[in-house]
Every structure is written in structure tokens, then in C-alpha cells.
Short mmCIF file of C-alpha atoms in Angstrom, two decimals:
data_model
loop_
_atom_site.label_atom_id
_atom_site.label_comp_id
_atom_site.label_asym_id
_atom_site.label_seq_id
_atom_site.Cartn_x
_atom_site.Cartn_y
_atom_site.Cartn_z
CA UNK A 1 13.69 19.41 -10.30
CA UNK A 2 11.12 16.23 -10.33
CA UNK A 3 13.14 13.06 -11.72
CA UNK A 4 11.09 11.08 -14.31
CA UNK A 5 11.41 7.29 -14.95
CA UNK A 6 9.71 5.05 -17.29
CA UNK A 7 8.05 1.58 -17.19
CA UNK A 8 7.89 -0.73 -19.71
CA UNK A 9 4.24 -1.88 -20.58
CA UNK A 10 2.47 -4.83 -18.96
CA UNK A 11 -0.21 -6.60 -20.84
CA UNK A 12 -3.16 -7.44 -18.70
CA UNK A 13 -3.35 -10.99 -19.67
CA UNK A 14 0.03 -10.97 -17.87
CA UNK A 15 -1.19 -9.71 -14.24
CA UNK A 16 0.24 -11.47 -11.63
CA UNK A 17 -1.02 -9.66 -8.30
CA UNK A 18 1.44 -9.92 -4.98
CA UNK A 19 -0.65 -9.00 -2.02
CA UNK A 20 1.53 -7.69 1.00
CA UNK A 21 -0.78 -7.70 4.31
CA UNK A 22 0.77 -6.64 7.29
CA UNK A 23 -1.07 -8.46 10.56
CA UNK A 24 -0.46 -7.21 14.48
CA UNK A 25 -4.10 -8.02 16.54
CA UNK A 26 -6.23 -8.85 13.91
CA UNK A 27 -8.03 -12.76 13.62
CA UNK A 28 -11.14 -12.75 12.03
CA UNK A 29 -10.68 -9.79 9.71
CA UNK A 30 -7.32 -11.76 8.34
CA UNK A 31 -9.43 -14.61 7.03
CA UNK A 32 -12.47 -12.32 5.67
CA UNK A 33 -9.87 -10.10 3.64
CA UNK A 34 -7.70 -12.99 2.29
CA UNK A 35 -10.78 -14.59 1.18
CA UNK A 36 -12.12 -11.42 -0.52
CA UNK A 37 -8.95 -11.22 -2.18
CA UNK A 38 -9.03 -14.64 -3.75
CA UNK A 39 -12.54 -14.02 -5.21
CA UNK A 40 -11.30 -10.37 -6.83
CA UNK A 41 -7.99 -11.28 -7.45
CA UNK A 42 -9.13 -14.93 -9.27
CA UNK A 43 -6.00 -16.63 -11.41
CA UNK A 44 -4.32 -13.41 -11.32
CA UNK A 45 -3.32 -14.00 -7.50
CA UNK A 46 0.33 -14.58 -7.28
CA UNK A 47 0.67 -14.71 -3.81
CA UNK A 48 -0.36 -13.06 -0.59
CA UNK A 49 2.65 -12.18 1.82
CA UNK A 50 1.30 -12.08 5.48
CA UNK A 51 3.89 -9.98 7.49
CA UNK A 52 3.00 -10.80 10.74
CA UNK A 53 4.59 -8.95 14.04
CA UNK A 54 6.32 -10.76 16.44
CA UNK A 55 4.16 -8.85 18.90
CA UNK A 56 1.03 -10.55 17.83
CA UNK A 57 -1.41 -12.31 19.99
CA UNK A 58 -1.32 -16.28 19.49
CA UNK A 59 -4.84 -15.97 17.98
CA UNK A 60 -3.12 -14.05 15.19
CA UNK A 61 -0.44 -16.27 14.51
CA UNK A 62 -2.42 -19.14 14.64
CA UNK A 63 -4.89 -17.87 11.85
CA UNK A 64 -2.07 -16.71 9.61
CA UNK A 65 -0.36 -19.98 9.94
CA UNK A 66 -3.73 -21.92 8.93
CA UNK A 67 -4.40 -19.73 5.94
CA UNK A 68 -0.50 -20.33 5.08
CA UNK A 69 -0.94 -23.88 5.08
CA UNK A 70 -4.44 -24.37 3.20
CA UNK A 71 -3.06 -22.43 0.02
CA UNK A 72 0.73 -22.49 -0.96
CA UNK A 73 0.04 -19.22 -2.36
CA UNK A 74 -0.38 -17.47 0.95
CA UNK A 75 3.26 -16.75 2.40
CA UNK A 76 3.69 -16.26 6.25
CA UNK A 77 6.71 -13.81 7.27
CA UNK A 78 7.45 -12.97 10.77
CA UNK A 79 8.54 -9.24 10.95
CA UNK A 80 12.24 -8.83 11.21
CA UNK A 81 12.69 -5.35 12.15
CA UNK A 82 10.13 -4.45 14.84
CA UNK A 83 7.88 -2.40 15.87
CA UNK A 84 6.78 -0.69 12.80
CA UNK A 85 4.21 -1.36 10.12
CA UNK A 86 6.53 0.96 7.56
CA UNK A 87 9.07 -1.93 8.37
CA UNK A 88 6.39 -4.63 7.64
CA UNK A 89 5.59 -3.11 4.29
CA UNK A 90 8.95 -3.00 3.54
CA UNK A 91 9.95 -6.47 4.18
CA UNK A 92 6.62 -7.51 2.58
CA UNK A 93 7.44 -5.92 -0.94
CA UNK A 94 11.06 -7.45 -0.85
CA UNK A 95 9.21 -10.75 -0.55
CA UNK A 96 6.91 -9.78 -3.26
CA UNK A 97 7.36 -12.06 -7.04
CA UNK A 98 4.06 -10.19 -8.91
CA UNK A 99 4.48 -7.82 -11.62
CA UNK A 100 2.10 -5.79 -9.45
CA UNK A 101 2.04 -5.52 -6.05
CA UNK A 102 -1.13 -4.67 -4.00
CA UNK A 103 -0.87 -2.94 -0.37
CA UNK A 104 -3.67 -3.54 1.90
CA UNK A 105 -4.26 -3.40 6.00
CA UNK A 106 -5.61 -7.03 7.08
CA UNK A 107 -8.20 -5.22 9.39
CA UNK A 108 -10.89 -4.82 7.72
CA UNK A 109 -11.12 -0.97 7.12
CA UNK A 110 -10.09 -0.86 3.67
CA UNK A 111 -12.92 -1.63 0.83
CA UNK A 112 -12.39 -5.26 -0.72
CA UNK A 113 -14.50 -3.73 -3.48
CA UNK A 114 -11.88 -1.24 -4.38
CA UNK A 115 -9.53 -3.80 -5.43
CA UNK A 116 -11.61 -4.60 -8.58
CA UNK A 117 -11.77 -1.12 -9.65
CA UNK A 118 -8.07 -0.79 -9.05
CA UNK A 119 -7.59 -3.60 -11.61
CA UNK A 120 -10.17 -2.36 -14.26
CA UNK A 121 -7.82 1.12 -14.26
CA UNK A 122 -4.82 -0.69 -14.47
CA UNK A 123 -5.90 -2.82 -16.96
CA UNK A 124 -7.80 0.07 -18.91
CA UNK A 125 -4.90 2.77 -18.80
CA UNK A 126 -1.72 1.05 -17.61
CA UNK A 127 -0.60 3.45 -15.02
CA UNK A 128 2.31 3.01 -12.76
CA UNK A 129 0.15 3.24 -9.58
CA UNK A 130 -3.31 3.05 -8.68
CA UNK A 131 -4.22 4.66 -5.37
CA UNK A 132 -7.56 4.31 -3.17
CA UNK A 133 -8.88 7.94 -2.41
CA UNK A 134 -11.67 8.41 0.44
CA UNK A 135 -11.75 11.83 -0.82
CA UNK A 136 -13.38 11.12 -4.06
CA UNK A 137 -16.99 10.99 -5.35
CA UNK A 138 -17.97 7.97 -4.11
CA UNK A 139 -15.36 7.51 -1.26
CA UNK A 140 -15.57 8.31 2.00
CA UNK A 141 -15.24 7.97 5.94
CA UNK A 142 -17.57 5.63 8.31
CA UNK A 143 -16.50 6.10 11.86
CA UNK A 144 -13.69 8.37 11.63
CA UNK A 145 -12.70 10.78 14.50
CA UNK A 146 -13.76 14.24 13.29
CA UNK A 147 -10.38 15.80 14.57
CA UNK A 148 -8.34 13.37 12.44
CA UNK A 149 -10.57 13.65 9.59
CA UNK A 150 -10.06 17.59 9.64
CA UNK A 151 -6.33 16.57 10.22
CA UNK A 152 -6.46 14.33 7.17
CA UNK A 153 -8.33 16.84 4.68
CA UNK A 154 -5.32 19.49 5.66
CA UNK A 155 -2.78 16.85 4.86
CA UNK A 156 -4.32 16.14 1.94
CA UNK A 157 -4.51 19.99 0.67
CA UNK A 158 -0.40 20.76 1.76
CA UNK A 159 0.81 17.84 -0.14
CA UNK A 160 -1.31 18.64 -3.14
CA UNK A 161 0.23 21.91 -3.00
CA UNK A 162 3.79 20.94 -2.28
CA UNK A 163 3.77 18.11 -5.34
CA UNK A 164 1.72 19.94 -7.66
CA UNK A 165 -0.62 16.96 -8.07
CA UNK A 166 -4.57 16.68 -8.49
CA UNK A 167 -4.52 13.55 -6.86
CA UNK A 168 -7.17 13.50 -3.85
CA UNK A 169 -5.78 11.31 -1.09
CA UNK A 170 -2.05 11.26 -0.85
CA UNK A 171 -1.84 9.57 2.96
CA UNK A 172 -3.83 6.17 2.10
CA UNK A 173 -1.84 3.19 2.22
CA UNK A 174 -4.36 1.02 0.09
CA UNK A 175 -2.67 1.09 -3.57
CA UNK A 176 -1.74 -1.48 -6.44
CA UNK A 177 1.81 -0.73 -7.86
CA UNK A 178 3.86 -1.93 -10.33
CA UNK A 179 6.18 -4.60 -9.14
CA UNK A 180 9.35 -2.32 -10.53
CA UNK A 181 8.41 0.05 -8.15
CA UNK A 182 7.56 -1.88 -5.17
CA UNK A 183 10.83 -3.53 -5.16
CA UNK A 184 12.92 -0.98 -6.75
CA UNK A 185 12.53 2.84 -4.62
CA UNK A 186 14.41 2.80 -1.52
CA UNK A 187 12.22 2.75 1.26
CA UNK A 188 12.42 4.52 4.48
CA UNK A 189 9.45 4.83 6.64
CA UNK A 190 9.54 2.58 9.63
CA UNK A 191 6.13 3.44 11.04
CA UNK A 192 2.56 4.77 9.45
CA UNK A 193 4.29 7.44 7.30
CA UNK A 194 4.90 4.44 5.15
CA UNK A 195 1.54 5.13 3.81
CA UNK A 196 2.02 8.30 2.38
CA UNK A 197 5.74 7.24 1.09
CA UNK A 198 4.62 4.70 -1.42
CA UNK A 199 2.51 7.36 -3.04
CA UNK A 200 4.47 10.54 -2.99
CA UNK A 201 7.71 8.96 -4.10
CA UNK A 202 6.20 7.51 -7.21
CA UNK A 203 4.60 11.12 -7.60
CA UNK A 204 7.88 12.64 -7.10
CA UNK A 205 9.43 10.31 -9.82
CA UNK A 206 6.74 11.41 -12.32
CA UNK A 207 5.20 8.04 -13.37
CA UNK A 208 1.67 7.69 -14.18
CA UNK A 209 -0.89 7.52 -11.03
CA UNK A 210 -4.36 6.89 -11.13
CA UNK A 211 -6.98 6.91 -8.54
CA UNK A 212 -10.10 5.32 -7.63
CA UNK A 213 -12.75 6.12 -4.94
CA UNK A 214 -13.23 3.95 -2.14
CA UNK A 215 -14.54 4.13 1.26
CA UNK A 216 -13.01 3.57 4.67
CA UNK A 217 -15.07 1.78 7.74
CA UNK A 218 -13.36 1.84 11.06
CA UNK A 219 -12.53 -1.66 12.66
CA UNK A 220 -14.42 -3.97 14.56
CA UNK A 221 -11.57 -6.06 16.09
CA UNK A 222 -7.63 -5.23 16.95
CA UNK A 223 -6.35 -2.12 18.01
CA UNK A 224 -4.58 0.48 15.91
CA UNK A 225 -0.99 1.42 16.73
CA UNK A 226 -1.29 4.77 14.70
CA UNK A 227 -1.53 7.60 17.10
CA UNK A 228 -2.92 11.13 16.79
CA UNK A 229 1.11 12.81 17.06
CA UNK A 230 2.51 9.93 14.62
CA UNK A 231 0.29 11.83 12.05
CA UNK A 232 2.54 14.70 11.86
CA UNK A 233 5.68 12.24 10.59
CA UNK A 234 3.82 12.24 7.34
CA UNK A 235 4.60 16.16 7.12
CA UNK A 236 8.67 15.04 7.67
CA UNK A 237 8.46 12.46 5.31
CA UNK A 238 6.84 14.71 2.52
CA UNK A 239 9.21 17.38 2.72
CA UNK A 240 12.13 15.02 2.80
CA UNK A 241 10.60 13.51 -0.48
CA UNK A 242 10.21 16.85 -1.94
CA UNK A 243 13.78 18.50 -0.95
CA UNK A 244 15.84 15.26 -1.45
CA UNK A 245 14.20 13.26 -4.00
CA UNK A 246 13.94 9.50 -4.62
CA UNK A 247 16.56 6.86 -4.31
CA UNK A 248 16.45 3.85 -6.50
CA UNK A 249 17.75 0.13 -5.14
CA UNK A 250 20.52 -1.44 -6.92
CA UNK A 251 20.00 -4.14 -9.54
CA UNK A 252 18.19 -6.67 -9.82
CA UNK A 253 15.66 -4.91 -7.26
CA UNK A 254 15.34 -2.02 -9.50
CA UNK A 255 15.21 -3.96 -12.97
CA UNK A 256 13.01 -2.63 -15.29
CA UNK A 257 12.98 0.90 -14.20
CA UNK A 258 14.28 3.21 -16.92
CA UNK A 259 15.27 6.57 -15.55
CA UNK A 260 15.11 9.47 -18.16
CA UNK A 261 16.12 12.58 -16.12
#
């Protein structure tokens, strides 16, 4: 049985957005993404948490240190549990303070213009989660492996059926969610499966979820750590959530989440 939770309403005038931005081997793209976030979030930007892998190259560390020194809203956190994107996202969530949390990559593959669309939907409809959807009209892929694209499409159809949801992109890590969810759900993923976990667990909880179209463009710098075989961890994660449900963390992390059933 699907559990349901409820969140108190959030007025658009009160939006304060924390951004979690994992960094591994990226350099120039980190500065570009941070600049784009400042432009699009404006006064609503609460903080940008740069989660730096301790295995990052010196150039990546240097650019993160420069960004943090230049803007007090940019926080640099060196990842403690390593390796793994999932650990980076979880440590980043724990350090957010905003009532909205944006999850994004620092490699330039995620379309920065999508952030404005996410905010517009959050402002208009007030969902608990807004996901970027590459499979919606207006979204898409550029430079994506044909094999991975077919595999991705298959995952979407499988997960839509398992979770009985009309959402089009359940495995993409680009999303804007309420802070109560980011800090209140007990996340478990250690690698790239965190991308689907951070969508499927809110879906399993029954909170309102919206989607906006977004384009993915292959990175021009840095090296992806998501190997082909690791994609199958998504299936194991989905089945665990479907069969085992969702665990909420203890107070105060889960403060504001009201469980209904």
C-alpha cells in the first residue's frame, strides 16, 4: 500500500532555494553553472553547496575554493563518504537550509534554462517535487549513446508501470523539491542510482509531483563515472522502494512532513 504524506503550503514570496552541486573532475563548467544559477534564482538563492570529491583534480578543487571565497552563499564541502554520487548528494542535502532544494550536476549536461521552468511550476501549482523530463515534448538528448537511450526508455516504461505514474523521466537527477523532503527522507543510494531514488521515493509517498521538459547535452569536459552496468542498480533501487516503502528520518530532519497513512 502506498503511504501518503502532506506538506504545509509554501508561498512563492518565501521561496529560498538551496542548490546541491556535486563536483568530481569538472573545472570551467562549475563556474558556468554557478553563474547561471545566480542569474536565474536571483534573490531566491539561499546557498549553493559544492560537494567536492576528495579524489578531484587540483584544478577542480581550486575553482571550487575560488567560488566559495568570492560569494558567501557558495559553500564548499569535501565529501566524507567516498566514492559515489549518492553519498555526495546525501551529504549535500544534509547541509542545505533552504525550503526548496535543487539537485543539479556541475558538468554542464543539464539545461540551466530548465531551472526557471521548475520555479514557475513550483510557484503556480505548489507541488512537492518538480522533475526535469527529457522525454517530454520540448525535451530531448544531444550526444547521448543510442544504446543508453534505448535502455533509458525501457527503464522509464518499467518504472512508470511499477509505480503506476504518468511521469516521463523517473531516472534523471535534475529536480527541485521541498526542503522537508530532501532533509526528511532517509536516502540510501551510494552511486548514480540516487537519481531515480530521489524521484521514486517522493512518488511512493504520494506527494504531488510535476514535470517540465528539459534537454540533456553531453559534457565537453570532465569524465563521467556512470558506467553502463551501473545503470542496472536503478532496477534494484526501484524494487526496494516499491516493496519496502519509504523511511522518514527522525526529527528535526523530517520536521514539516505530516504522515497521513
